[in-house]
């Protein structure tokens, strides 16, 4: 086995067959495995989503920088990088997440290839403790004949929607669902419709001699890609094994939930950061008076009257 097989394919295959031991269904094993992967990546994904939200929030400041620099690209780049440092933004942090998820996606494809086309090689990929599991050992002894490759009896996870064996409507629907969920996942991270121009409007203004704003172009392109990418991936998914499409669809579905929770929490934390100093400074009572917020107990000072000896007139 090569390095990729040892560090990616082999752990994925063993994890899936370990789950298969207790689920007796390969599709459910993939769903559980996908949830575990997304949960393991949660800290990194949360940081990425925080960066995405910060990038959306600084768009007005980026426009101001563009107006100040008046076409000076070098100065514009320097001011943008200074703004990124000030806000704690790392523009290329999302690439790291992609580099982690891409090998897993390829590894799933390789695992399906081994299970469907090279069942005689499954044993050499397994760890000893996985080989000894009852259901797995029975499957290996039967050369994969007892392996349940169906997902809830709906479709074969080792087959594609479009294959030499024909067309599968259920797998085609799975590919469509994967594309729809991918669209929702991408749309969550884009600015709302009222915050950007459409690409055709930008092109029309450019034809009239008006200089287009780079942030408007980026946003418009992002909206276009949010539609085109799911369509392209749906088309590709028609030719991929059902297990890969199921992993892709489930991963996107869990990502939608994670993004919703992270962005909501991120927004609440930012609101708290803004409101907390004001709340610490003062709190208005019911009668409109301003009172200090302090939890310290009021000290009761007991002042003893001073006994001063008054000198009598004429006394020394």
PDB file of C-alpha atoms in Angstrom:
ATOM      1  CA  UNK A   1       0.000   0.000   0.000  1.00  0.00           C
ATOM      2  CA  UNK A   2       1.107   3.543  -0.722  1.00  0.00           C
ATOM      3  CA  UNK A   3       1.171   6.413   1.801  1.00  0.00           C
ATOM      4  CA  UNK A   4      -2.305   7.626   0.835  1.00  0.00           C
ATOM      5  CA  UNK A   5      -3.765   4.155   1.369  1.00  0.00           C
ATOM      6  CA  UNK A   6      -2.061   3.780   4.767  1.00  0.00           C
ATOM      7  CA  UNK A   7      -3.079   7.170   6.187  1.00  0.00           C
ATOM      8  CA  UNK A   8      -6.406   7.812   4.434  1.00  0.00           C
ATOM      9  CA  UNK A   9      -8.004   4.777   2.758  1.00  0.00           C
ATOM     10  CA  UNK A  10      -7.158   2.193   5.412  1.00  0.00           C
ATOM     11  CA  UNK A  11      -8.469   4.210   8.424  1.00  0.00           C
ATOM     12  CA  UNK A  12     -11.674   5.091   6.549  1.00  0.00           C
ATOM     13  CA  UNK A  13     -12.300   1.481   5.503  1.00  0.00           C
ATOM     14  CA  UNK A  14     -11.706   0.203   9.031  1.00  0.00           C
ATOM     15  CA  UNK A  15     -13.944   2.886  10.541  1.00  0.00           C
ATOM     16  CA  UNK A  16     -16.774   2.097   8.125  1.00  0.00           C
ATOM     17  CA  UNK A  17     -16.553  -1.672   8.675  1.00  0.00           C
ATOM     18  CA  UNK A  18     -16.346  -1.154  12.440  1.00  0.00           C
ATOM     19  CA  UNK A  19     -19.603   0.813  12.260  1.00  0.00           C
ATOM     20  CA  UNK A  20     -21.030  -1.784   9.867  1.00  0.00           C
ATOM     21  CA  UNK A  21     -20.496  -4.409  12.573  1.00  0.00           C
ATOM     22  CA  UNK A  22     -23.102  -2.687  14.738  1.00  0.00           C
ATOM     23  CA  UNK A  23     -25.438  -1.223  12.096  1.00  0.00           C
ATOM     24  CA  UNK A  24     -25.497  -4.098   9.576  1.00  0.00           C
ATOM     25  CA  UNK A  25     -26.108  -1.427   6.920  1.00  0.00           C
ATOM     26  CA  UNK A  26     -23.353   0.246   4.936  1.00  0.00           C
ATOM     27  CA  UNK A  27     -25.420   3.373   4.236  1.00  0.00           C
ATOM     28  CA  UNK A  28     -26.104   4.032   7.921  1.00  0.00           C
ATOM     29  CA  UNK A  29     -22.417   3.445   8.617  1.00  0.00           C
ATOM     30  CA  UNK A  30     -21.532   6.170   6.105  1.00  0.00           C
ATOM     31  CA  UNK A  31     -24.012   8.586   7.709  1.00  0.00           C
ATOM     32  CA  UNK A  32     -22.592   7.992  11.207  1.00  0.00           C
ATOM     33  CA  UNK A  33     -19.032   8.259   9.872  1.00  0.00           C
ATOM     34  CA  UNK A  34     -19.871  11.565   8.157  1.00  0.00           C
ATOM     35  CA  UNK A  35     -21.319  13.013  11.357  1.00  0.00           C
ATOM     36  CA  UNK A  36     -18.181  12.003  13.268  1.00  0.00           C
ATOM     37  CA  UNK A  37     -15.960  13.657  10.650  1.00  0.00           C
ATOM     38  CA  UNK A  38     -17.955  16.904  10.722  1.00  0.00           C
ATOM     39  CA  UNK A  39     -17.889  16.962  14.538  1.00  0.00           C
ATOM     40  CA  UNK A  40     -14.128  16.362  14.543  1.00  0.00           C
ATOM     41  CA  UNK A  41     -13.671  19.310  12.175  1.00  0.00           C
ATOM     42  CA  UNK A  42     -16.036  21.538  14.168  1.00  0.00           C
ATOM     43  CA  UNK A  43     -13.335  23.701  15.893  1.00  0.00           C
ATOM     44  CA  UNK A  44     -11.667  24.442  12.543  1.00  0.00           C
ATOM     45  CA  UNK A  45     -14.989  24.992  10.776  1.00  0.00           C
ATOM     46  CA  UNK A  46     -16.137  27.379  13.490  1.00  0.00           C
ATOM     47  CA  UNK A  47     -13.002  29.485  13.038  1.00  0.00           C
ATOM     48  CA  UNK A  48     -13.529  29.501   9.281  1.00  0.00           C
ATOM     49  CA  UNK A  49     -17.139  30.657   9.678  1.00  0.00           C
ATOM     50  CA  UNK A  50     -16.026  33.376  12.069  1.00  0.00           C
ATOM     51  CA  UNK A  51     -13.555  34.563   9.441  1.00  0.00           C
ATOM     52  CA  UNK A  52     -16.290  34.496   6.795  1.00  0.00           C
ATOM     53  CA  UNK A  53     -18.568  36.647   8.937  1.00  0.00           C
ATOM     54  CA  UNK A  54     -15.776  39.136   9.606  1.00  0.00           C
ATOM     55  CA  UNK A  55     -15.089  39.380   5.874  1.00  0.00           C
ATOM     56  CA  UNK A  56     -18.750  40.206   5.266  1.00  0.00           C
ATOM     57  CA  UNK A  57     -18.743  42.853   7.994  1.00  0.00           C
ATOM     58  CA  UNK A  58     -15.712  44.746   6.691  1.00  0.00           C
ATOM     59  CA  UNK A  59     -17.094  45.161   3.167  1.00  0.00           C
ATOM     60  CA  UNK A  60     -18.074  48.830   3.811  1.00  0.00           C
ATOM     61  CA  UNK A  61     -14.556  49.537   5.087  1.00  0.00           C
ATOM     62  CA  UNK A  62     -13.039  47.896   2.014  1.00  0.00           C
ATOM     63  CA  UNK A  63     -15.160  50.194  -0.180  1.00  0.00           C
ATOM     64  CA  UNK A  64     -13.873  53.213   1.750  1.00  0.00           C
ATOM     65  CA  UNK A  65     -10.300  52.043   1.189  1.00  0.00           C
ATOM     66  CA  UNK A  66     -10.966  51.773  -2.538  1.00  0.00           C
ATOM     67  CA  UNK A  67     -12.328  55.313  -2.604  1.00  0.00           C
ATOM     68  CA  UNK A  68      -9.352  56.686  -0.673  1.00  0.00           C
ATOM     69  CA  UNK A  69      -6.697  54.982  -2.800  1.00  0.00           C
ATOM     70  CA  UNK A  70      -8.300  56.135  -6.112  1.00  0.00           C
ATOM     71  CA  UNK A  71      -6.937  53.289  -8.225  1.00  0.00           C
ATOM     72  CA  UNK A  72      -3.552  52.944  -6.501  1.00  0.00           C
ATOM     73  CA  UNK A  73      -3.438  49.117  -6.326  1.00  0.00           C
ATOM     74  CA  UNK A  74      -0.290  48.953  -4.222  1.00  0.00           C
ATOM     75  CA  UNK A  75      -1.625  51.329  -1.572  1.00  0.00           C
ATOM     76  CA  UNK A  76      -5.006  49.614  -1.677  1.00  0.00           C
ATOM     77  CA  UNK A  77      -3.391  46.229  -1.049  1.00  0.00           C
ATOM     78  CA  UNK A  78      -1.346  47.585   1.861  1.00  0.00           C
ATOM     79  CA  UNK A  79      -4.395  49.186   3.497  1.00  0.00           C
ATOM     80  CA  UNK A  80      -6.440  46.018   3.017  1.00  0.00           C
ATOM     81  CA  UNK A  81      -3.762  43.856   4.643  1.00  0.00           C
ATOM     82  CA  UNK A  82      -3.530  46.345   7.516  1.00  0.00           C
ATOM     83  CA  UNK A  83      -7.294  46.122   7.966  1.00  0.00           C
ATOM     84  CA  UNK A  84      -7.109  42.316   7.919  1.00  0.00           C
ATOM     85  CA  UNK A  85      -4.447  42.374  10.636  1.00  0.00           C
ATOM     86  CA  UNK A  86      -6.466  44.830  12.701  1.00  0.00           C
ATOM     87  CA  UNK A  87      -9.606  42.673  12.529  1.00  0.00           C
ATOM     88  CA  UNK A  88      -7.723  39.374  12.906  1.00  0.00           C
ATOM     89  CA  UNK A  89      -8.757  38.110   9.456  1.00  0.00           C
ATOM     90  CA  UNK A  90      -6.830  35.381   7.646  1.00  0.00           C
ATOM     91  CA  UNK A  91      -8.107  35.405   4.035  1.00  0.00           C
ATOM     92  CA  UNK A  92      -6.705  31.976   3.127  1.00  0.00           C
ATOM     93  CA  UNK A  93      -7.856  30.054   6.220  1.00  0.00           C
ATOM     94  CA  UNK A  94     -10.655  28.331   4.258  1.00  0.00           C
ATOM     95  CA  UNK A  95      -8.085  26.600   2.030  1.00  0.00           C
ATOM     96  CA  UNK A  96      -6.834  24.629   5.034  1.00  0.00           C
ATOM     97  CA  UNK A  97     -10.309  23.202   5.661  1.00  0.00           C
ATOM     98  CA  UNK A  98     -10.572  22.201   1.994  1.00  0.00           C
ATOM     99  CA  UNK A  99      -7.193  20.468   2.134  1.00  0.00           C
ATOM    100  CA  UNK A 100      -8.472  18.354   5.035  1.00  0.00           C
ATOM    101  CA  UNK A 101     -11.846  17.428   3.528  1.00  0.00           C
ATOM    102  CA  UNK A 102     -10.665  16.669  -0.021  1.00  0.00           C
ATOM    103  CA  UNK A 103      -8.513  13.625   0.934  1.00  0.00           C
ATOM    104  CA  UNK A 104     -11.448  12.221   2.925  1.00  0.00           C
ATOM    105  CA  UNK A 105     -13.723  12.561  -0.103  1.00  0.00           C
ATOM    106  CA  UNK A 106     -11.142  10.823  -2.330  1.00  0.00           C
ATOM    107  CA  UNK A 107     -10.594   8.191   0.373  1.00  0.00           C
ATOM    108  CA  UNK A 108     -14.319   7.369   0.440  1.00  0.00           C
ATOM    109  CA  UNK A 109     -14.221   6.889  -3.335  1.00  0.00           C
ATOM    110  CA  UNK A 110     -11.223   4.543  -3.036  1.00  0.00           C
ATOM    111  CA  UNK A 111     -12.940   2.567  -0.264  1.00  0.00           C
ATOM    112  CA  UNK A 112     -16.024   2.050  -2.447  1.00  0.00           C
ATOM    113  CA  UNK A 113     -13.758   0.963  -5.290  1.00  0.00           C
ATOM    114  CA  UNK A 114     -12.154  -1.664  -3.036  1.00  0.00           C
ATOM    115  CA  UNK A 115     -15.495  -2.930  -1.694  1.00  0.00           C
ATOM    116  CA  UNK A 116     -17.228  -3.122  -5.071  1.00  0.00           C
ATOM    117  CA  UNK A 117     -14.413  -4.184  -7.414  1.00  0.00           C
ATOM    118  CA  UNK A 118     -11.600  -5.628  -5.265  1.00  0.00           C
ATOM    119  CA  UNK A 119     -13.264  -7.504  -2.423  1.00  0.00           C
ATOM    120  CA  UNK A 120     -10.358  -9.935  -2.336  1.00  0.00           C
ATOM    121  CA  UNK A 121      -8.154  -7.015  -1.145  1.00  0.00           C
ATOM    122  CA  UNK A 122     -10.386  -5.963   1.773  1.00  0.00           C
ATOM    123  CA  UNK A 123      -8.645  -8.238   4.293  1.00  0.00           C
ATOM    124  CA  UNK A 124      -5.201  -6.751   3.738  1.00  0.00           C
ATOM    125  CA  UNK A 125      -6.543  -3.253   4.486  1.00  0.00           C
ATOM    126  CA  UNK A 126      -8.129  -4.205   7.807  1.00  0.00           C
ATOM    127  CA  UNK A 127      -6.661  -3.894  11.282  1.00  0.00           C
ATOM    128  CA  UNK A 128      -6.538  -7.119  13.298  1.00  0.00           C
ATOM    129  CA  UNK A 129      -9.235  -6.112  15.804  1.00  0.00           C
ATOM    130  CA  UNK A 130     -11.608  -5.264  12.936  1.00  0.00           C
ATOM    131  CA  UNK A 131     -10.971  -8.602  11.227  1.00  0.00           C
ATOM    132  CA  UNK A 132     -12.017 -10.396  14.407  1.00  0.00           C
ATOM    133  CA  UNK A 133     -15.429  -8.714  14.579  1.00  0.00           C
ATOM    134  CA  UNK A 134     -18.130 -11.374  13.959  1.00  0.00           C
ATOM    135  CA  UNK A 135     -20.029  -9.754  11.098  1.00  0.00           C
ATOM    136  CA  UNK A 136     -16.838  -8.533   9.382  1.00  0.00           C
ATOM    137  CA  UNK A 137     -15.131 -11.927   9.630  1.00  0.00           C
ATOM    138  CA  UNK A 138     -18.261 -13.606   8.263  1.00  0.00           C
ATOM    139  CA  UNK A 139     -18.266 -11.176   5.324  1.00  0.00           C
ATOM    140  CA  UNK A 140     -14.587 -11.816   4.613  1.00  0.00           C
ATOM    141  CA  UNK A 141     -15.081 -15.586   4.811  1.00  0.00           C
ATOM    142  CA  UNK A 142     -17.900 -15.354   2.267  1.00  0.00           C
ATOM    143  CA  UNK A 143     -15.767 -13.146  -0.034  1.00  0.00           C
ATOM    144  CA  UNK A 144     -18.143 -10.231   0.417  1.00  0.00           C
ATOM    145  CA  UNK A 145     -21.281 -12.143  -0.573  1.00  0.00           C
ATOM    146  CA  UNK A 146     -23.000 -11.344   2.739  1.00  0.00           C
ATOM    147  CA  UNK A 147     -22.057  -7.659   2.601  1.00  0.00           C
ATOM    148  CA  UNK A 148     -25.128  -5.408   2.695  1.00  0.00           C
ATOM    149  CA  UNK A 149     -24.433  -2.758   0.064  1.00  0.00           C
ATOM    150  CA  UNK A 150     -28.002  -1.448   0.060  1.00  0.00           C
ATOM    151  CA  UNK A 151     -29.182   1.701   1.806  1.00  0.00           C
ATOM    152  CA  UNK A 152     -32.489   0.928   3.523  1.00  0.00           C
ATOM    153  CA  UNK A 153     -33.319  -1.275   0.538  1.00  0.00           C
ATOM    154  CA  UNK A 154     -33.581   1.763  -1.756  1.00  0.00           C
ATOM    155  CA  UNK A 155     -30.398   1.600  -3.833  1.00  0.00           C
ATOM    156  CA  UNK A 156     -26.986  -0.040  -4.163  1.00  0.00           C
ATOM    157  CA  UNK A 157     -24.294   2.218  -2.723  1.00  0.00           C
ATOM    158  CA  UNK A 158     -21.596   0.742  -4.944  1.00  0.00           C
ATOM    159  CA  UNK A 159     -23.458   1.722  -8.135  1.00  0.00           C
ATOM    160  CA  UNK A 160     -23.884   5.093  -9.860  1.00  0.00           C
ATOM    161  CA  UNK A 161     -27.136   6.652 -11.090  1.00  0.00           C
ATOM    162  CA  UNK A 162     -25.864   6.361 -14.658  1.00  0.00           C
ATOM    163  CA  UNK A 163     -23.817   3.205 -15.209  1.00  0.00           C
ATOM    164  CA  UNK A 164     -23.458   0.340 -17.706  1.00  0.00           C
ATOM    165  CA  UNK A 165     -26.130  -1.461 -15.670  1.00  0.00           C
ATOM    166  CA  UNK A 166     -28.662   1.235 -16.510  1.00  0.00           C
ATOM    167  CA  UNK A 167     -30.262   4.275 -14.876  1.00  0.00           C
ATOM    168  CA  UNK A 168     -31.298   4.428 -11.209  1.00  0.00           C
ATOM    169  CA  UNK A 169     -33.985   6.964 -10.386  1.00  0.00           C
ATOM    170  CA  UNK A 170     -33.346   6.708  -6.629  1.00  0.00           C
ATOM    171  CA  UNK A 171     -29.630   7.446  -7.026  1.00  0.00           C
ATOM    172  CA  UNK A 172     -30.490  10.326  -9.374  1.00  0.00           C
ATOM    173  CA  UNK A 173     -32.781  11.761  -6.686  1.00  0.00           C
ATOM    174  CA  UNK A 174     -29.963  11.376  -4.156  1.00  0.00           C
ATOM    175  CA  UNK A 175     -27.673  13.361  -6.465  1.00  0.00           C
ATOM    176  CA  UNK A 176     -30.355  16.055  -6.795  1.00  0.00           C
ATOM    177  CA  UNK A 177     -30.777  16.240  -3.006  1.00  0.00           C
ATOM    178  CA  UNK A 178     -27.000  16.568  -2.634  1.00  0.00           C
ATOM    179  CA  UNK A 179     -26.985  19.491  -5.070  1.00  0.00           C
ATOM    180  CA  UNK A 180     -29.858  21.261  -3.294  1.00  0.00           C
ATOM    181  CA  UNK A 181     -28.241  20.916   0.124  1.00  0.00           C
ATOM    182  CA  UNK A 182     -24.945  22.164  -1.328  1.00  0.00           C
ATOM    183  CA  UNK A 183     -26.774  25.246  -2.651  1.00  0.00           C
ATOM    184  CA  UNK A 184     -28.263  25.952   0.798  1.00  0.00           C
ATOM    185  CA  UNK A 185     -24.856  25.501   2.421  1.00  0.00           C
ATOM    186  CA  UNK A 186     -23.206  27.979   0.049  1.00  0.00           C
ATOM    187  CA  UNK A 187     -26.075  30.473   0.209  1.00  0.00           C
ATOM    188  CA  UNK A 188     -25.782  30.666   4.001  1.00  0.00           C
ATOM    189  CA  UNK A 189     -22.362  32.278   3.722  1.00  0.00           C
ATOM    190  CA  UNK A 190     -23.287  34.889   1.127  1.00  0.00           C
ATOM    191  CA  UNK A 191     -24.530  38.424   1.898  1.00  0.00           C
ATOM    192  CA  UNK A 192     -28.273  38.959   1.786  1.00  0.00           C
ATOM    193  CA  UNK A 193     -29.903  39.935  -1.503  1.00  0.00           C
ATOM    194  CA  UNK A 194     -30.206  43.592  -0.564  1.00  0.00           C
ATOM    195  CA  UNK A 195     -26.485  44.002   0.071  1.00  0.00           C
ATOM    196  CA  UNK A 196     -25.053  43.459  -3.406  1.00  0.00           C
ATOM    197  CA  UNK A 197     -25.465  44.142  -7.092  1.00  0.00           C
ATOM    198  CA  UNK A 198     -26.162  41.498  -9.691  1.00  0.00           C
ATOM    199  CA  UNK A 199     -23.438  40.582 -12.146  1.00  0.00           C
ATOM    200  CA  UNK A 200     -25.392  41.782 -15.178  1.00  0.00           C
ATOM    201  CA  UNK A 201     -25.871  45.188 -13.526  1.00  0.00           C
ATOM    202  CA  UNK A 202     -22.144  45.485 -12.886  1.00  0.00           C
ATOM    203  CA  UNK A 203     -21.348  44.561 -16.488  1.00  0.00           C
ATOM    204  CA  UNK A 204     -23.879  47.089 -17.778  1.00  0.00           C
ATOM    205  CA  UNK A 205     -22.359  49.845 -15.652  1.00  0.00           C
ATOM    206  CA  UNK A 206     -18.865  48.846 -16.816  1.00  0.00           C
ATOM    207  CA  UNK A 207     -19.989  49.160 -20.451  1.00  0.00           C
ATOM    208  CA  UNK A 208     -21.078  52.714 -19.635  1.00  0.00           C
ATOM    209  CA  UNK A 209     -17.590  53.579 -18.419  1.00  0.00           C
ATOM    210  CA  UNK A 210     -18.237  53.286 -14.686  1.00  0.00           C
ATOM    211  CA  UNK A 211     -15.456  51.596 -12.739  1.00  0.00           C
ATOM    212  CA  UNK A 212     -16.734  48.482 -10.987  1.00  0.00           C
ATOM    213  CA  UNK A 213     -16.050  47.916  -7.318  1.00  0.00           C
ATOM    214  CA  UNK A 214     -14.013  44.780  -6.687  1.00  0.00           C
ATOM    215  CA  UNK A 215     -16.093  43.768  -3.666  1.00  0.00           C
ATOM    216  CA  UNK A 216     -19.301  44.039  -5.740  1.00  0.00           C
ATOM    217  CA  UNK A 217     -17.727  41.843  -8.434  1.00  0.00           C
ATOM    218  CA  UNK A 218     -16.618  39.260  -5.863  1.00  0.00           C
ATOM    219  CA  UNK A 219     -20.067  39.141  -4.279  1.00  0.00           C
ATOM    220  CA  UNK A 220     -21.809  38.858  -7.640  1.00  0.00           C
ATOM    221  CA  UNK A 221     -19.453  36.067  -8.730  1.00  0.00           C
ATOM    222  CA  UNK A 222     -20.078  34.311  -5.425  1.00  0.00           C
ATOM    223  CA  UNK A 223     -23.820  34.382  -6.069  1.00  0.00           C
ATOM    224  CA  UNK A 224     -23.320  32.983  -9.570  1.00  0.00           C
ATOM    225  CA  UNK A 225     -21.074  30.188  -8.291  1.00  0.00           C
ATOM    226  CA  UNK A 226     -23.607  29.376  -5.551  1.00  0.00           C
ATOM    227  CA  UNK A 227     -25.990  28.361  -8.347  1.00  0.00           C
ATOM    228  CA  UNK A 228     -23.565  26.904 -10.902  1.00  0.00           C
ATOM    229  CA  UNK A 229     -21.496  24.738  -8.540  1.00  0.00           C
ATOM    230  CA  UNK A 230     -24.424  22.659  -7.187  1.00  0.00           C
ATOM    231  CA  UNK A 231     -25.651  22.130 -10.765  1.00  0.00           C
ATOM    232  CA  UNK A 232     -22.195  20.943 -11.866  1.00  0.00           C
ATOM    233  CA  UNK A 233     -21.752  18.723  -8.811  1.00  0.00           C
ATOM    234  CA  UNK A 234     -25.207  17.218  -9.304  1.00  0.00           C
ATOM    235  CA  UNK A 235     -24.245  16.296 -12.857  1.00  0.00           C
ATOM    236  CA  UNK A 236     -20.960  14.757 -11.687  1.00  0.00           C
ATOM    237  CA  UNK A 237     -22.739  12.905  -8.867  1.00  0.00           C
ATOM    238  CA  UNK A 238     -24.822  11.012 -11.429  1.00  0.00           C
ATOM    239  CA  UNK A 239     -21.643   9.138 -12.396  1.00  0.00           C
ATOM    240  CA  UNK A 240     -20.262   8.598  -8.877  1.00  0.00           C
ATOM    241  CA  UNK A 241     -20.993   5.603  -6.615  1.00  0.00           C
ATOM    242  CA  UNK A 242     -23.993   6.110  -4.356  1.00  0.00           C
ATOM    243  CA  UNK A 243     -21.850   5.871  -1.217  1.00  0.00           C
ATOM    244  CA  UNK A 244     -19.764   8.873  -2.303  1.00  0.00           C
ATOM    245  CA  UNK A 245     -22.904  10.885  -3.124  1.00  0.00           C
ATOM    246  CA  UNK A 246     -24.457   9.905   0.220  1.00  0.00           C
ATOM    247  CA  UNK A 247     -21.337  11.082   2.057  1.00  0.00           C
ATOM    248  CA  UNK A 248     -21.351  14.331   0.072  1.00  0.00           C
ATOM    249  CA  UNK A 249     -25.061  14.971   0.735  1.00  0.00           C
ATOM    250  CA  UNK A 250     -24.838  14.119   4.433  1.00  0.00           C
ATOM    251  CA  UNK A 251     -21.698  16.221   4.868  1.00  0.00           C
ATOM    252  CA  UNK A 252     -23.451  19.227   3.316  1.00  0.00           C
ATOM    253  CA  UNK A 253     -26.553  18.652   5.448  1.00  0.00           C
ATOM    254  CA  UNK A 254     -24.545  18.571   8.696  1.00  0.00           C
ATOM    255  CA  UNK A 255     -22.584  21.624   7.481  1.00  0.00           C
ATOM    256  CA  UNK A 256     -25.837  23.573   7.064  1.00  0.00           C
ATOM    257  CA  UNK A 257     -26.736  22.867  10.708  1.00  0.00           C
ATOM    258  CA  UNK A 258     -23.232  23.703  11.924  1.00  0.00           C
ATOM    259  CA  UNK A 259     -23.111  26.939   9.952  1.00  0.00           C
ATOM    260  CA  UNK A 260     -26.497  28.012  11.275  1.00  0.00           C
ATOM    261  CA  UNK A 261     -25.429  27.396  14.869  1.00  0.00           C
ATOM    262  CA  UNK A 262     -21.975  28.947  14.461  1.00  0.00           C
ATOM    263  CA  UNK A 263     -23.168  32.083  12.676  1.00  0.00           C
ATOM    264  CA  UNK A 264     -25.982  32.567  15.183  1.00  0.00           C
ATOM    265  CA  UNK A 265     -23.629  32.135  18.127  1.00  0.00           C
ATOM    266  CA  UNK A 266     -21.049  34.367  16.471  1.00  0.00           C
ATOM    267  CA  UNK A 267     -23.661  37.088  15.981  1.00  0.00           C
ATOM    268  CA  UNK A 268     -24.813  36.851  19.596  1.00  0.00           C
ATOM    269  CA  UNK A 269     -21.222  37.055  20.841  1.00  0.00           C
ATOM    270  CA  UNK A 270     -20.569  40.160  18.730  1.00  0.00           C
ATOM    271  CA  UNK A 271     -23.748  41.805  20.036  1.00  0.00           C
ATOM    272  CA  UNK A 272     -22.652  41.019  23.578  1.00  0.00           C
ATOM    273  CA  UNK A 273     -19.239  42.549  22.917  1.00  0.00           C
ATOM    274  CA  UNK A 274     -20.926  45.769  21.824  1.00  0.00           C
ATOM    275  CA  UNK A 275     -23.541  45.909  24.571  1.00  0.00           C
ATOM    276  CA  UNK A 276     -21.484  44.600  27.475  1.00  0.00           C
ATOM    277  CA  UNK A 277     -19.313  47.715  28.018  1.00  0.00           C
ATOM    278  CA  UNK A 278     -22.412  49.922  28.019  1.00  0.00           C
ATOM    279  CA  UNK A 279     -24.167  47.644  30.474  1.00  0.00           C
ATOM    280  CA  UNK A 280     -21.136  47.615  32.722  1.00  0.00           C
ATOM    281  CA  UNK A 281     -20.974  51.396  32.724  1.00  0.00           C
ATOM    282  CA  UNK A 282     -24.566  52.096  33.631  1.00  0.00           C
ATOM    283  CA  UNK A 283     -28.006  50.681  34.043  1.00  0.00           C
ATOM    284  CA  UNK A 284     -31.215  52.651  33.900  1.00  0.00           C
ATOM    285  CA  UNK A 285     -33.820  52.083  36.562  1.00  0.00           C
ATOM    286  CA  UNK A 286     -37.577  52.138  36.085  1.00  0.00           C
ATOM    287  CA  UNK A 287     -37.798  55.846  36.966  1.00  0.00           C
ATOM    288  CA  UNK A 288     -35.181  56.766  34.355  1.00  0.00           C
ATOM    289  CA  UNK A 289     -32.397  57.394  36.830  1.00  0.00           C
ATOM    290  CA  UNK A 290     -28.968  56.067  36.061  1.00  0.00           C
ATOM    291  CA  UNK A 291     -27.482  53.667  38.573  1.00  0.00           C
ATOM    292  CA  UNK A 292     -24.071  52.027  38.587  1.00  0.00           C
ATOM    293  CA  UNK A 293     -23.840  48.270  38.199  1.00  0.00           C
ATOM    294  CA  UNK A 294     -21.651  47.043  40.968  1.00  0.00           C
ATOM    295  CA  UNK A 295     -22.123  43.832  42.854  1.00  0.00           C
ATOM    296  CA  UNK A 296     -19.980  44.914  45.752  1.00  0.00           C
ATOM    297  CA  UNK A 297     -21.810  45.069  49.027  1.00  0.00           C
ATOM    298  CA  UNK A 298     -22.452  48.458  50.505  1.00  0.00           C
ATOM    299  CA  UNK A 299     -20.160  49.064  53.369  1.00  0.00           C
ATOM    300  CA  UNK A 300     -21.745  50.442  56.472  1.00  0.00           C
ATOM    301  CA  UNK A 301     -19.486  53.071  57.874  1.00  0.00           C
ATOM    302  CA  UNK A 302     -20.033  53.925  61.468  1.00  0.00           C
ATOM    303  CA  UNK A 303     -18.504  57.284  62.175  1.00  0.00           C
ATOM    304  CA  UNK A 304     -17.637  57.982  65.735  1.00  0.00           C
ATOM    305  CA  UNK A 305     -17.939  61.603  66.806  1.00  0.00           C
ATOM    306  CA  UNK A 306     -14.621  63.202  67.388  1.00  0.00           C
ATOM    307  CA  UNK A 307     -13.971  64.469  70.843  1.00  0.00           C
ATOM    308  CA  UNK A 308     -12.047  67.649  70.520  1.00  0.00           C
ATOM    309  CA  UNK A 309     -10.731  69.453  73.494  1.00  0.00           C
ATOM    310  CA  UNK A 310     -11.576  73.060  73.213  1.00  0.00           C
ATOM    311  CA  UNK A 311      -9.230  75.365  74.859  1.00  0.00           C
ATOM    312  CA  UNK A 312     -10.764  77.860  77.105  1.00  0.00           C
ATOM    313  CA  UNK A 313     -10.112  81.445  76.399  1.00  0.00           C
ATOM    314  CA  UNK A 314      -7.193  82.603  78.306  1.00  0.00           C
ATOM    315  CA  UNK A 315      -5.813  79.128  78.901  1.00  0.00           C
ATOM    316  CA  UNK A 316      -2.503  78.138  77.563  1.00  0.00           C
TER     317      UNK A 316
END
